[in-house]
XYZ file of N, CA and C in Angstrom:
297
model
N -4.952 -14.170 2.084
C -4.747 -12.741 1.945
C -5.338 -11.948 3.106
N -6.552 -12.813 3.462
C -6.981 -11.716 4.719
C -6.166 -11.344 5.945
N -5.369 -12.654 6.152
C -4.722 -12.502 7.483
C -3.346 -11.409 7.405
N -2.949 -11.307 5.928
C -1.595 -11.042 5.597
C -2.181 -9.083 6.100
N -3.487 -9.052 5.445
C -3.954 -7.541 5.444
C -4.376 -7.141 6.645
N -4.817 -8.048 7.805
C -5.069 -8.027 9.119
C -3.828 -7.365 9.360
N -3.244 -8.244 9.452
C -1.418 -8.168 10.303
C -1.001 -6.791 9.623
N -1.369 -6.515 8.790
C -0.481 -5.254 8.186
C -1.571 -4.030 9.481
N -3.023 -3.733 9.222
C -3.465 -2.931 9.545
C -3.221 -2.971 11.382
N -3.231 -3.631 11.907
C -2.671 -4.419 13.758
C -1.551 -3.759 13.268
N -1.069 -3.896 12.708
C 0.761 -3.258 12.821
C 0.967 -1.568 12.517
N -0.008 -0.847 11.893
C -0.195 0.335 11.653
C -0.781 1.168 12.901
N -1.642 0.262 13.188
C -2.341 0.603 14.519
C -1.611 0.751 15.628
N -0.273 -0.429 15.924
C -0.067 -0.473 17.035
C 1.371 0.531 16.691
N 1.937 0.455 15.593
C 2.991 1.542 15.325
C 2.765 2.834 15.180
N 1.341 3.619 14.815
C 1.413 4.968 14.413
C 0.215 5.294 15.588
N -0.354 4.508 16.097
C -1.305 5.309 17.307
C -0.768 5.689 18.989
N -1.325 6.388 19.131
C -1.090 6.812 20.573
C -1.843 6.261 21.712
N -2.915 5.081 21.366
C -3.359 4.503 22.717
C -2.832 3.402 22.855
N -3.667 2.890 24.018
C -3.116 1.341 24.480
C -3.410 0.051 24.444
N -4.427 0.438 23.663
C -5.240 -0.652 22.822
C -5.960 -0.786 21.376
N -6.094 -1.766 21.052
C -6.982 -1.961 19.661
C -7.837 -3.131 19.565
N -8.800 -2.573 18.901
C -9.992 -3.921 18.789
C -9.335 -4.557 17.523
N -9.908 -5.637 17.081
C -10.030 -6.470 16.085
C -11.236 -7.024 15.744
N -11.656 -7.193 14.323
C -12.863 -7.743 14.184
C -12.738 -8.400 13.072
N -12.802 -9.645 12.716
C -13.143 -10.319 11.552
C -14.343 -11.099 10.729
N -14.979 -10.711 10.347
C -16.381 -11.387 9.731
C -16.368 -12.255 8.426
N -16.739 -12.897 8.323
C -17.420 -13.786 6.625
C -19.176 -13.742 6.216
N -19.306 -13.550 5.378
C -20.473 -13.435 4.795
C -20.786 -14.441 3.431
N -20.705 -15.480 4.071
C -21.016 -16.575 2.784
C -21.489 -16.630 2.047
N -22.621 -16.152 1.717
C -23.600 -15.357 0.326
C -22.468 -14.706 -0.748
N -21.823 -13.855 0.059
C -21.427 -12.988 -1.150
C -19.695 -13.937 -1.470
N -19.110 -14.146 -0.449
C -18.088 -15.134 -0.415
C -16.773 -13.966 -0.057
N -17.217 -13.361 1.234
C -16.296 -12.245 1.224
C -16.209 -12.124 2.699
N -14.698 -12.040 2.924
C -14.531 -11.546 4.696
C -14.187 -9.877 4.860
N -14.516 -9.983 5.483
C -13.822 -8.675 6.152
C -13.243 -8.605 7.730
N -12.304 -7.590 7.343
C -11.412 -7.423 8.321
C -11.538 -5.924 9.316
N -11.379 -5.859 10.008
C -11.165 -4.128 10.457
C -10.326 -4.236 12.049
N -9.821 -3.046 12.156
C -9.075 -2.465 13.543
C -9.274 -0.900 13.897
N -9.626 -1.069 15.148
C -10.025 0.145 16.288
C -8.774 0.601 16.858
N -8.924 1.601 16.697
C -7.459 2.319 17.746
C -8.595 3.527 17.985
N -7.646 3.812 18.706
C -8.150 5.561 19.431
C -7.516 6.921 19.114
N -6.941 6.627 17.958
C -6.407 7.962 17.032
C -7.491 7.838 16.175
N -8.131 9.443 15.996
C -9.350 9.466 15.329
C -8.683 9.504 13.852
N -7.310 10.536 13.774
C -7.352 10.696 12.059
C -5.965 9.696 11.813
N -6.016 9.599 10.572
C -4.995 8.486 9.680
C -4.091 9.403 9.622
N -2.843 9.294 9.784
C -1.404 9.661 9.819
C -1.211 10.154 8.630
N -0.264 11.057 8.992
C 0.980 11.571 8.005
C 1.719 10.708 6.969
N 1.630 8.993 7.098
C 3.321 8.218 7.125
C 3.322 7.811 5.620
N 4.431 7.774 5.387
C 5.055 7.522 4.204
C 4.341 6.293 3.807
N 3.769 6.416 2.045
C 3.603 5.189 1.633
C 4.334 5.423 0.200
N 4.718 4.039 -0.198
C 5.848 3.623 -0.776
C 5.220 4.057 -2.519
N 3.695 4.297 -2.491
C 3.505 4.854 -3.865
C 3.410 6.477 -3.875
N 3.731 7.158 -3.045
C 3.653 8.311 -2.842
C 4.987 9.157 -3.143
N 6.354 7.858 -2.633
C 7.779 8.346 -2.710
C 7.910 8.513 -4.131
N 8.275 9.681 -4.430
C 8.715 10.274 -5.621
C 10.529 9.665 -5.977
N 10.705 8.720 -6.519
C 12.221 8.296 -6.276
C 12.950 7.839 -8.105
N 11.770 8.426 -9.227
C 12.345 8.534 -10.589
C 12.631 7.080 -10.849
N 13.637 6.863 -11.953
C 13.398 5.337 -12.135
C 14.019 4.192 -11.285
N 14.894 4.766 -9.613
C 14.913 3.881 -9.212
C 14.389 3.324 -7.702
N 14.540 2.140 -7.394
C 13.612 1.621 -6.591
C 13.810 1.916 -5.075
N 12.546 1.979 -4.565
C 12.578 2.667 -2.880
C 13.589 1.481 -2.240
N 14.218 1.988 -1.407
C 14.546 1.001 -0.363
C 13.874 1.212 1.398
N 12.305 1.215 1.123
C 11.962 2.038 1.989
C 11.564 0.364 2.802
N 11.980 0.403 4.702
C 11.379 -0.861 5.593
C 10.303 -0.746 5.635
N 9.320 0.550 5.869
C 8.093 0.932 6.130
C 6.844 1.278 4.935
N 6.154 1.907 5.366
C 4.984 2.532 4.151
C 4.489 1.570 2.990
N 4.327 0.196 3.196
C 3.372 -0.495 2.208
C 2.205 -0.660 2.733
N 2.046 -0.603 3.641
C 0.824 -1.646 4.327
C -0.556 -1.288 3.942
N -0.402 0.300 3.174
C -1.446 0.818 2.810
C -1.833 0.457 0.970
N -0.354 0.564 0.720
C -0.374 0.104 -0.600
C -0.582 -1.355 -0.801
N -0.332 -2.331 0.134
C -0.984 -3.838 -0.201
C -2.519 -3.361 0.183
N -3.095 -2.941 0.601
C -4.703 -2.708 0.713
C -5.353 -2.115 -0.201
N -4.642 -1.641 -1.041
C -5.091 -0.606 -2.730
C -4.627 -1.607 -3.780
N -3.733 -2.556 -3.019
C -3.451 -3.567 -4.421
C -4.348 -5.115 -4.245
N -4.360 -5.227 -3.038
C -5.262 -6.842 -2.376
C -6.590 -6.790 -1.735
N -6.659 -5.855 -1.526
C -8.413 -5.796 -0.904
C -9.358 -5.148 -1.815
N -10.407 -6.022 -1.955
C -11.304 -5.795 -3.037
C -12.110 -4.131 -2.817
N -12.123 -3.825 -1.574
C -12.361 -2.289 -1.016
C -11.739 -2.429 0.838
N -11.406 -0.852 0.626
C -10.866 -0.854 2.036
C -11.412 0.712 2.554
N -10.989 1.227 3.615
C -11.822 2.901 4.044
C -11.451 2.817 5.819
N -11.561 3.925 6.000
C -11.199 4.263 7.196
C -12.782 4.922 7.845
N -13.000 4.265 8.887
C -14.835 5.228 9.643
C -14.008 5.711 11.030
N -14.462 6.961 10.934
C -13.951 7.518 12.284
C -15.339 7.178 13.189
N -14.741 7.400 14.345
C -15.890 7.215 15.307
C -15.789 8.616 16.333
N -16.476 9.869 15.552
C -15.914 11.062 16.440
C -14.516 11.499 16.888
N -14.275 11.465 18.016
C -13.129 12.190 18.228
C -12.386 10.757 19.180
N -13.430 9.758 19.267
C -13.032 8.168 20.156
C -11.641 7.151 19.226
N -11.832 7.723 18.209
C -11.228 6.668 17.317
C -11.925 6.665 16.311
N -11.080 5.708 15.568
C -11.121 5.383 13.803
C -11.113 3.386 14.061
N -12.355 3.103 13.052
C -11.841 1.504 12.541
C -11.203 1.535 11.151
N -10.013 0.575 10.710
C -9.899 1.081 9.261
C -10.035 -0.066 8.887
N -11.008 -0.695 8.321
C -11.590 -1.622 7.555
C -11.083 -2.189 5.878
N -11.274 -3.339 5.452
C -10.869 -3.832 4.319
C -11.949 -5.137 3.833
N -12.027 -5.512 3.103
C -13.001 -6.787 2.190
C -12.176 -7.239 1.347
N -11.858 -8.747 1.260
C -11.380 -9.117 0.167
C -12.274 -10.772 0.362
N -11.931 -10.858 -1.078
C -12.749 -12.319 -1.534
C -12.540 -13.586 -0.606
N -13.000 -14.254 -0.653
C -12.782 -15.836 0.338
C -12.161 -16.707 -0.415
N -12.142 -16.484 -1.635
C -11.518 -17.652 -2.562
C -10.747 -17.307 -3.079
């Protein structure tokens, strides 16, 4: 699951920001049995973009290509959050279990 939530947030980053790079960082903490994930871009605030629990679409189903990536992180990561870093950028971080 971690890598699936990596790849989603790398893909948000590199689709909705305006610089030319992004960090990556991945950690484990064996005690608690939990990794974490996070990505740096240089857009300080989190976007406008459509997420797929937000579309108001009554009883039938989105046919939307875009806007989950936030909603698999509210459904698969045990906690997730966005830390700005001033006006340099944002990391938007996630934790989910190891097992």
């Amino acid at each position: 699951m971690a890598a699936l939530l990596l790849s989603e947030v790398v893909s948000n980053a590199v689709r909705h920001t305006k610089g030319t790079a992004i960090e990556v960082a991945v950690g484990f903490d064996r005690s608690a049995g939990m990794i974490t994930g996070a990505v740096f871009d240089t857009e300080p605030l989190m976007g406008d973009g459509a997420r797929s629990s937000l579309v108001d679409v009554g009883d039938e189903e989105t046919d939307m290509e875009t806007g989950r990536g936030l909603d698999l992180l509210d459904a698969v990561a045990g906690t997730w959050g966005v830390a700005t870093v001033g006006s340099h950028g944002k990391w938007v971080w996630f934790q989910v279990s190891a097992s």
